[in-house]
PDB file of C-alpha atoms in Angstrom:
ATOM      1  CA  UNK A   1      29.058  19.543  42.269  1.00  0.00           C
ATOM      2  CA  UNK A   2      30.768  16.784  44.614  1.00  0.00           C
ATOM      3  CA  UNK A   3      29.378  18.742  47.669  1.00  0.00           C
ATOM      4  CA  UNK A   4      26.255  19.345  46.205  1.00  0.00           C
ATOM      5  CA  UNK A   5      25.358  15.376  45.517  1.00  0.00           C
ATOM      6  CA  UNK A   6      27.271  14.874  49.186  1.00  0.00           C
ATOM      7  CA  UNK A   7      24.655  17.124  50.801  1.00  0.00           C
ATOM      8  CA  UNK A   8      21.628  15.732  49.225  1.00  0.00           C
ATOM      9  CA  UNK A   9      23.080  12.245  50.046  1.00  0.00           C
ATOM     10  CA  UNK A  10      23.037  13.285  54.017  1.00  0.00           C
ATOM     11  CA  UNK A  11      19.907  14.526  53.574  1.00  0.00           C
ATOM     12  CA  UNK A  12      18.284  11.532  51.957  1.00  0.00           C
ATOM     13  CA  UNK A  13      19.762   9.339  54.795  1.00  0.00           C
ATOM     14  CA  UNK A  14      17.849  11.256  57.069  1.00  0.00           C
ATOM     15  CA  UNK A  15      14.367  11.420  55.876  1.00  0.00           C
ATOM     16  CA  UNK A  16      15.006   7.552  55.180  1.00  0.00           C
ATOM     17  CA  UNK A  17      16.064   7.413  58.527  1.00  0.00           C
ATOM     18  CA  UNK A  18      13.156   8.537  59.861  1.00  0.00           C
ATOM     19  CA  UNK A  19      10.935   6.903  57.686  1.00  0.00           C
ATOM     20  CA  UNK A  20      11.533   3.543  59.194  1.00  0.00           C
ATOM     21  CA  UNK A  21       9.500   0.911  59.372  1.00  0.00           C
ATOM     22  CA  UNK A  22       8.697  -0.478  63.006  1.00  0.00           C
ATOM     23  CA  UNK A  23       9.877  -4.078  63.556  1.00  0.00           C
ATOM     24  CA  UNK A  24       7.637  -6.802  61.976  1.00  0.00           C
ATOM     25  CA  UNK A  25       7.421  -8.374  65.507  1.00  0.00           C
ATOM     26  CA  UNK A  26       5.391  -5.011  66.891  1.00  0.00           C
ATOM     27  CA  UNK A  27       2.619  -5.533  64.071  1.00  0.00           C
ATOM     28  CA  UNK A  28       0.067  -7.757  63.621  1.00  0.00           C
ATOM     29  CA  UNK A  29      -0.381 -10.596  61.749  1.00  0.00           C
ATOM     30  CA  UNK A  30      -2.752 -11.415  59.059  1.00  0.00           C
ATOM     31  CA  UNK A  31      -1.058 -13.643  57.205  1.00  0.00           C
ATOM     32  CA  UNK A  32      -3.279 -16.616  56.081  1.00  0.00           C
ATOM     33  CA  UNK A  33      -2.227 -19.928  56.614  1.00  0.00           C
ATOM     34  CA  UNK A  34      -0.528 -21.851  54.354  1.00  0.00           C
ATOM     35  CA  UNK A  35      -2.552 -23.657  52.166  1.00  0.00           C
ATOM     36  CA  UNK A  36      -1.520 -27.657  53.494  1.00  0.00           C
ATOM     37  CA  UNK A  37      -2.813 -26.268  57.198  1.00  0.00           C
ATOM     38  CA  UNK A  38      -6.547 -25.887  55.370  1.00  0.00           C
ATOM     39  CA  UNK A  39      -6.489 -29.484  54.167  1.00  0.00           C
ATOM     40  CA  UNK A  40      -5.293 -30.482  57.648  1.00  0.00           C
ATOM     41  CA  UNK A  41      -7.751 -28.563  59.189  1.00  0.00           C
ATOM     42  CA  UNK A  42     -10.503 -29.836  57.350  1.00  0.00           C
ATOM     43  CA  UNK A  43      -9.175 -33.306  57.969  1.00  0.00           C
ATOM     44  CA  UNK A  44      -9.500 -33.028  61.419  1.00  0.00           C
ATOM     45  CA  UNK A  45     -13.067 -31.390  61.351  1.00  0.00           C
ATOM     46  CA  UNK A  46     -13.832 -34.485  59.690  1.00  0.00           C
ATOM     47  CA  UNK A  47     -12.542 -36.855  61.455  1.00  0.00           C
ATOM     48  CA  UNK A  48     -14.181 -35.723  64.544  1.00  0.00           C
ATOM     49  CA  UNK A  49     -17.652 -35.597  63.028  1.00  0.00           C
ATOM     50  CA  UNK A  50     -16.915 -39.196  61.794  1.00  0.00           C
ATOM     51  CA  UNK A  51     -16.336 -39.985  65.275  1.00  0.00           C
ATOM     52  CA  UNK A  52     -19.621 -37.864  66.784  1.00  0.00           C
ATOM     53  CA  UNK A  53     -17.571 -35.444  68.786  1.00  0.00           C
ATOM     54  CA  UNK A  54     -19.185 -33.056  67.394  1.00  0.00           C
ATOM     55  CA  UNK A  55     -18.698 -30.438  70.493  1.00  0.00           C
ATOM     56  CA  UNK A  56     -14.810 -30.143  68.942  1.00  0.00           C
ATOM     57  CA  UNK A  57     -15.842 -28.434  65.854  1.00  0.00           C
ATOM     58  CA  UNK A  58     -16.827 -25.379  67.439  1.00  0.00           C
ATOM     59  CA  UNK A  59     -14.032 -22.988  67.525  1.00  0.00           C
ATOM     60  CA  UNK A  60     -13.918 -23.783  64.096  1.00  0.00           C
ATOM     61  CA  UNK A  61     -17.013 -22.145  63.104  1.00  0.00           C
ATOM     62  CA  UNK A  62     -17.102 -18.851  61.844  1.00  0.00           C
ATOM     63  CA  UNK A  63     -17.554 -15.990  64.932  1.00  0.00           C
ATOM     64  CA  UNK A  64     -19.440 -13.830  63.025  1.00  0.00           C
ATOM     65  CA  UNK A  65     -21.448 -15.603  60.034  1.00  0.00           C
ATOM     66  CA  UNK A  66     -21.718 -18.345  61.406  1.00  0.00           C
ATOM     67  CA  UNK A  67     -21.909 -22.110  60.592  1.00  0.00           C
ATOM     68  CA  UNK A  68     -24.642 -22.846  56.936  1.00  0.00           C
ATOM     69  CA  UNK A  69     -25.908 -26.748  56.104  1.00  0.00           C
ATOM     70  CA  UNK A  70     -26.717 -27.496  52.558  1.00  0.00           C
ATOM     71  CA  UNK A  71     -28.163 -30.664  52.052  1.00  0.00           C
ATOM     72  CA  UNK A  72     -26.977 -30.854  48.508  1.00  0.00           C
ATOM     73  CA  UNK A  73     -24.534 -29.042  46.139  1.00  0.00           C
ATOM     74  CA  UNK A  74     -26.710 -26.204  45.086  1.00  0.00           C
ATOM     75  CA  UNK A  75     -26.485 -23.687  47.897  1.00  0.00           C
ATOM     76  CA  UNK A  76     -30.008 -22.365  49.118  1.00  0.00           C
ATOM     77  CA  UNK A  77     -30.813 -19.380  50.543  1.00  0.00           C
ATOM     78  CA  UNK A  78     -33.402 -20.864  52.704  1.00  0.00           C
ATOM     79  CA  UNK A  79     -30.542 -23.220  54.282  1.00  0.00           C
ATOM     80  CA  UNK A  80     -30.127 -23.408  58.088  1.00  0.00           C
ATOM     81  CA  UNK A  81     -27.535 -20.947  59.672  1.00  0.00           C
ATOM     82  CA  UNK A  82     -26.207 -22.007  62.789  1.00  0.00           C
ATOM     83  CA  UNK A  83     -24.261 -19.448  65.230  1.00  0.00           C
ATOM     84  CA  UNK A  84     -21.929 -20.839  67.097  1.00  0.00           C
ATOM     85  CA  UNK A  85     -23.728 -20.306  70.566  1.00  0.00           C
ATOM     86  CA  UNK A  86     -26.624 -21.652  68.487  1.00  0.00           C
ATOM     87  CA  UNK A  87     -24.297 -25.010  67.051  1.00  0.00           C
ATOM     88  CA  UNK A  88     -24.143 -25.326  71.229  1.00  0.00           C
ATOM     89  CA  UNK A  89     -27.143 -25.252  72.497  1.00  0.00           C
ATOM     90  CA  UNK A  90     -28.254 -27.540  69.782  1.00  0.00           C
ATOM     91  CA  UNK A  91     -25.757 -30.074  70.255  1.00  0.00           C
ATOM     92  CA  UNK A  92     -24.967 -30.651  73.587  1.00  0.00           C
ATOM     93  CA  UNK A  93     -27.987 -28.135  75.473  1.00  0.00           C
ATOM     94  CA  UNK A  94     -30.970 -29.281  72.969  1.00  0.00           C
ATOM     95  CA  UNK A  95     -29.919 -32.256  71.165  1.00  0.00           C
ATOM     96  CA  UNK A  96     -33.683 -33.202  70.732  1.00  0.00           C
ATOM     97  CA  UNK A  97     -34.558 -29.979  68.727  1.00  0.00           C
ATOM     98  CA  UNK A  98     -35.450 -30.854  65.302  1.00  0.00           C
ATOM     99  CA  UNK A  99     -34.798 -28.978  62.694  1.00  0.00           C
ATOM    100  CA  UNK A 100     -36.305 -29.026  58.742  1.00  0.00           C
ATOM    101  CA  UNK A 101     -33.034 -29.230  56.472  1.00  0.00           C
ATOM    102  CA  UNK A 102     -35.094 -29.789  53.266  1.00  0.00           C
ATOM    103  CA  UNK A 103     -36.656 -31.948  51.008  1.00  0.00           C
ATOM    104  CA  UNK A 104     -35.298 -35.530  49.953  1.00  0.00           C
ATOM    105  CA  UNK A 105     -34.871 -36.173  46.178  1.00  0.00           C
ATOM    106  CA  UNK A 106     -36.852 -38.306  45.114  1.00  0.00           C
ATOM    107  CA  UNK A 107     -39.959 -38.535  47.353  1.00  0.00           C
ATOM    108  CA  UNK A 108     -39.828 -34.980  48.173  1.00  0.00           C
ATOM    109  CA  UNK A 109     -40.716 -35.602  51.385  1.00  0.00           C
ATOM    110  CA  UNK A 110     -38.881 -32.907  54.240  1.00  0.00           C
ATOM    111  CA  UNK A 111     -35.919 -34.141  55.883  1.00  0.00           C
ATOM    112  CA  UNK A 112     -36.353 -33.675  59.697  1.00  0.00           C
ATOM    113  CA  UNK A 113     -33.793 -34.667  62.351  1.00  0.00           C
ATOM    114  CA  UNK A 114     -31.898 -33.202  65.367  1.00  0.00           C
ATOM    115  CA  UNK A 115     -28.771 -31.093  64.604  1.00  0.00           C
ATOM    116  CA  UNK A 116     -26.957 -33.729  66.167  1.00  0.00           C
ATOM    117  CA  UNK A 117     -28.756 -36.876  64.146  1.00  0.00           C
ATOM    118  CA  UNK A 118     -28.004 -34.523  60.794  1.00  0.00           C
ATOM    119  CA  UNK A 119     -24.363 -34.518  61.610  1.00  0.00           C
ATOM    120  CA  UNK A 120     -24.165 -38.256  62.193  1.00  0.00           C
ATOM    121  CA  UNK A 121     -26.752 -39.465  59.332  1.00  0.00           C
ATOM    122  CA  UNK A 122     -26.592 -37.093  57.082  1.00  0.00           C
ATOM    123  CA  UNK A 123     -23.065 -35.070  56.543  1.00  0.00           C
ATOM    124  CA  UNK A 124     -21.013 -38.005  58.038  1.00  0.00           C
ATOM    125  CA  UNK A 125     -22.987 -40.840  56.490  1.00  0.00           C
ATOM    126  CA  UNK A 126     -20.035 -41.682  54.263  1.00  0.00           C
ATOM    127  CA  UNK A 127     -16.403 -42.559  54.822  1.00  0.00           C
ATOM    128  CA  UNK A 128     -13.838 -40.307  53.561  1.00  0.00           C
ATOM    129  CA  UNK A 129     -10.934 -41.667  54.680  1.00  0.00           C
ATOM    130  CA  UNK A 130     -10.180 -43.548  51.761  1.00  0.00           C
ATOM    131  CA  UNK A 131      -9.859 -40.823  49.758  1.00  0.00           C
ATOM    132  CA  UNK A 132      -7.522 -37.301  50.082  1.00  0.00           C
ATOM    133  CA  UNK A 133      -9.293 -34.350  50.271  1.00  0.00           C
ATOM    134  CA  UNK A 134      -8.999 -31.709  47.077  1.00  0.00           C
ATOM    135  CA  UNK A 135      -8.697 -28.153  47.859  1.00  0.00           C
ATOM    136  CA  UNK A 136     -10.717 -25.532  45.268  1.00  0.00           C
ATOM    137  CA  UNK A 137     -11.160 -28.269  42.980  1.00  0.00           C
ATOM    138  CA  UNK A 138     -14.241 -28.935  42.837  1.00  0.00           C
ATOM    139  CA  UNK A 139     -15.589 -32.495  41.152  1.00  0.00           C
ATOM    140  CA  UNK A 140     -19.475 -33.571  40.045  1.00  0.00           C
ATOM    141  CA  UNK A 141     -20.403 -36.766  40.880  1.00  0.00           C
ATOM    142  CA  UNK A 142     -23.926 -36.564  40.436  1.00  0.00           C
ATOM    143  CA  UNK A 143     -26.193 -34.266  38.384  1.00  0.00           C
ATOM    144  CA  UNK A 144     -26.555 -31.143  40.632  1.00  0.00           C
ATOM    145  CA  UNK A 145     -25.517 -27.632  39.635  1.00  0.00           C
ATOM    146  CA  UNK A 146     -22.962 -27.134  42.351  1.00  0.00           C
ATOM    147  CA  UNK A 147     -23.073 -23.671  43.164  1.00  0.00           C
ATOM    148  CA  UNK A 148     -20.662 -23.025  46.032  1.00  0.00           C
ATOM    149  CA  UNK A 149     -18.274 -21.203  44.476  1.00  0.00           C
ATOM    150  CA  UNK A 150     -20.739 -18.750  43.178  1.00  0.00           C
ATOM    151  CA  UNK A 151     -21.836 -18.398  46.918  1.00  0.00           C
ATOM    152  CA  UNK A 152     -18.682 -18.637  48.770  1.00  0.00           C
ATOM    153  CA  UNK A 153     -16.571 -16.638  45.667  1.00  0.00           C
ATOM    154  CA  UNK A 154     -13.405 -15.565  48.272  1.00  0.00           C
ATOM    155  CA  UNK A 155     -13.776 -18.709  50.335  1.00  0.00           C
ATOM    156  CA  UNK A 156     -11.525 -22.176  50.483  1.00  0.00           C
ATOM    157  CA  UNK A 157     -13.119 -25.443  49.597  1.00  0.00           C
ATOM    158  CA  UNK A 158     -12.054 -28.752  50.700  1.00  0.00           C
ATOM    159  CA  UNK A 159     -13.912 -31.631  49.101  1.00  0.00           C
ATOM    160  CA  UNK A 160     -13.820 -34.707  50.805  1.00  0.00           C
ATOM    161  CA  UNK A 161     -15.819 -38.075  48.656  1.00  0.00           C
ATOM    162  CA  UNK A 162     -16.577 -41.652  49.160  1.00  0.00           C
ATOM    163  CA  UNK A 163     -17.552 -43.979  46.737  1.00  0.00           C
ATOM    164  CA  UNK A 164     -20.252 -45.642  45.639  1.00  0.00           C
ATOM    165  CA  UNK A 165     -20.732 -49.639  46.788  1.00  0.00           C
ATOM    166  CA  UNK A 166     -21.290 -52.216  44.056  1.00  0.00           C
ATOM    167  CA  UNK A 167     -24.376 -53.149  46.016  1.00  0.00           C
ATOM    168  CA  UNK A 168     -26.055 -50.039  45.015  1.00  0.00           C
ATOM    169  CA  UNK A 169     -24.409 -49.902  41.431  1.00  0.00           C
ATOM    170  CA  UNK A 170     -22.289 -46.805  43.016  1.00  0.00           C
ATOM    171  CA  UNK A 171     -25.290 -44.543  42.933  1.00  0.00           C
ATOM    172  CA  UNK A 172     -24.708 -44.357  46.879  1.00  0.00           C
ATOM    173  CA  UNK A 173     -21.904 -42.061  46.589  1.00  0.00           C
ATOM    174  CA  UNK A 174     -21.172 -38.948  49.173  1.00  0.00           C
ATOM    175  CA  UNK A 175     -19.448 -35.745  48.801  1.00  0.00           C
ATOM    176  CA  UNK A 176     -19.020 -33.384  51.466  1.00  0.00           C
ATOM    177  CA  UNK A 177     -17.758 -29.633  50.774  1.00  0.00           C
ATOM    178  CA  UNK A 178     -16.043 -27.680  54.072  1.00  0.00           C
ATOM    179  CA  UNK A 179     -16.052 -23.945  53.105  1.00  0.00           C
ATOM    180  CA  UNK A 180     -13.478 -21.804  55.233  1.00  0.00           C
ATOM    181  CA  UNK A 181     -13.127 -18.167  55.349  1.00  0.00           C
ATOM    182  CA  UNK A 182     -10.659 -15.824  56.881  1.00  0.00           C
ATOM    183  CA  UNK A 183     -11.339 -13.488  59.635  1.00  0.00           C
ATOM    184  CA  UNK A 184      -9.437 -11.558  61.876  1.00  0.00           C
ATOM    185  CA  UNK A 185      -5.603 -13.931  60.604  1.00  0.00           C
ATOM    186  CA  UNK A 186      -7.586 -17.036  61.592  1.00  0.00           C
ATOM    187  CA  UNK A 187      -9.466 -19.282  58.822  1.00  0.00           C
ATOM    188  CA  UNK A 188     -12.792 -20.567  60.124  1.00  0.00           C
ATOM    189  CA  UNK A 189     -15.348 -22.737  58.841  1.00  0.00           C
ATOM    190  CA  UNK A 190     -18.673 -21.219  57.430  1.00  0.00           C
ATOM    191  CA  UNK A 191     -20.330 -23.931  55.726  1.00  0.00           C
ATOM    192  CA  UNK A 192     -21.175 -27.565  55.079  1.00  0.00           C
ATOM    193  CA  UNK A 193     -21.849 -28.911  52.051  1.00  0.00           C
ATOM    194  CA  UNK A 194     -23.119 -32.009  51.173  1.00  0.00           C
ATOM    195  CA  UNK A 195     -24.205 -34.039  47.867  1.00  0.00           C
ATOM    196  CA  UNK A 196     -25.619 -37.264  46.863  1.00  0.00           C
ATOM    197  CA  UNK A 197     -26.919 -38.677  43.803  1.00  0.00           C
ATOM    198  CA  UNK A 198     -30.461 -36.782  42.609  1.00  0.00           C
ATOM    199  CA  UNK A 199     -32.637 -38.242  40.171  1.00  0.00           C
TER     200      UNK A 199
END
């Protein structure tokens, strides 16, 4: 019996043995970054839109689907998709290219600007460094059925808001929504969201 159970032990050590794994280092990676890094990252997407530099977001957009602008919290279909060659030309090629984004509340009336002038007026109209950034925890300020998680169900969210002024009874409030997915290891932005007070 003790050779027996010695026999099958050799022969277990030598499937096992070459059943080996190869080294960690020869594979590769798709390990998502660690949740801080997306915060970070939309941080600095920010900051450089705050700052019109807007050429500097552009390896963050998405290779494949692309960069979407929602003027407010319910995503559209009909919303304008930007590739990133496209995000390019109409930025630093194009800038005078204007584009219909959609309709204000309120008047109704269509909402069009440059790509660069809805950057600047529109998605960076607030300032959101005063506040920290939540990540896929999303807050209503205002009265719109936010529907980005329905849209972007596998995505990351970082919500970035500035308050209201006194001047305006706080009505003049500004949330903006990054959306990042995952592609190929490497998280990338795919949308902008914005929101603002509706009536």
């Amino acid at each position: 019996m003790t050779k027996y159970l010695y026999g099958m032990m050799l022969a277990m050590s030598a499937v096992l043995a070459g059943c080996q794994a190869a080294p960690i280092d020869n594979q590769p990676t798709t390990e998502i970054p660690a949740t801080q890094n997306i915060t970070q990252q939309a941080t600095q997407i920010m900051t450089e839109l705050e700052r019109s530099d807007f050429l500097a977001i552009k390896n963050d957009i998405h290779p494949t689907l692309g960069l979407r602008f929602s003027m407010y919290g319910h995503v559209q279909p009909a919303d304008k998709i930007f590739s990133r060659a496209q995000f390019v030309q109409y930025v630093r090629d194009e800038p005078s290219i204007r584009f219909t984004w959609g309709a204000l509340d309120g008047s109704g009336n269509p909402y069009i600007v440059s790509l660069p002038a809805y950057l600047r007026d529109w998605v960076a109209a607030g300032d959101f460094s005063a506040s920290a950034p939540s990540l896929n925890r999303i807050t209503s300020h205002g009265n719109t059925l936010i529907n980005i998680q329905d849209t972007y169900s596998d995505a990351d969210i970082v919500q970035f808001y500035t308050a209201g002024s006194e001047h305006y009874g706080g009505l003049d409030w500004h949330d903006v929504f990054l959306v990042f997915k995952t592609y190929q290891g490497q998280r990338y932005l795919v949308a902008i969201v914005n929101d603002r007070w509706t009536t």
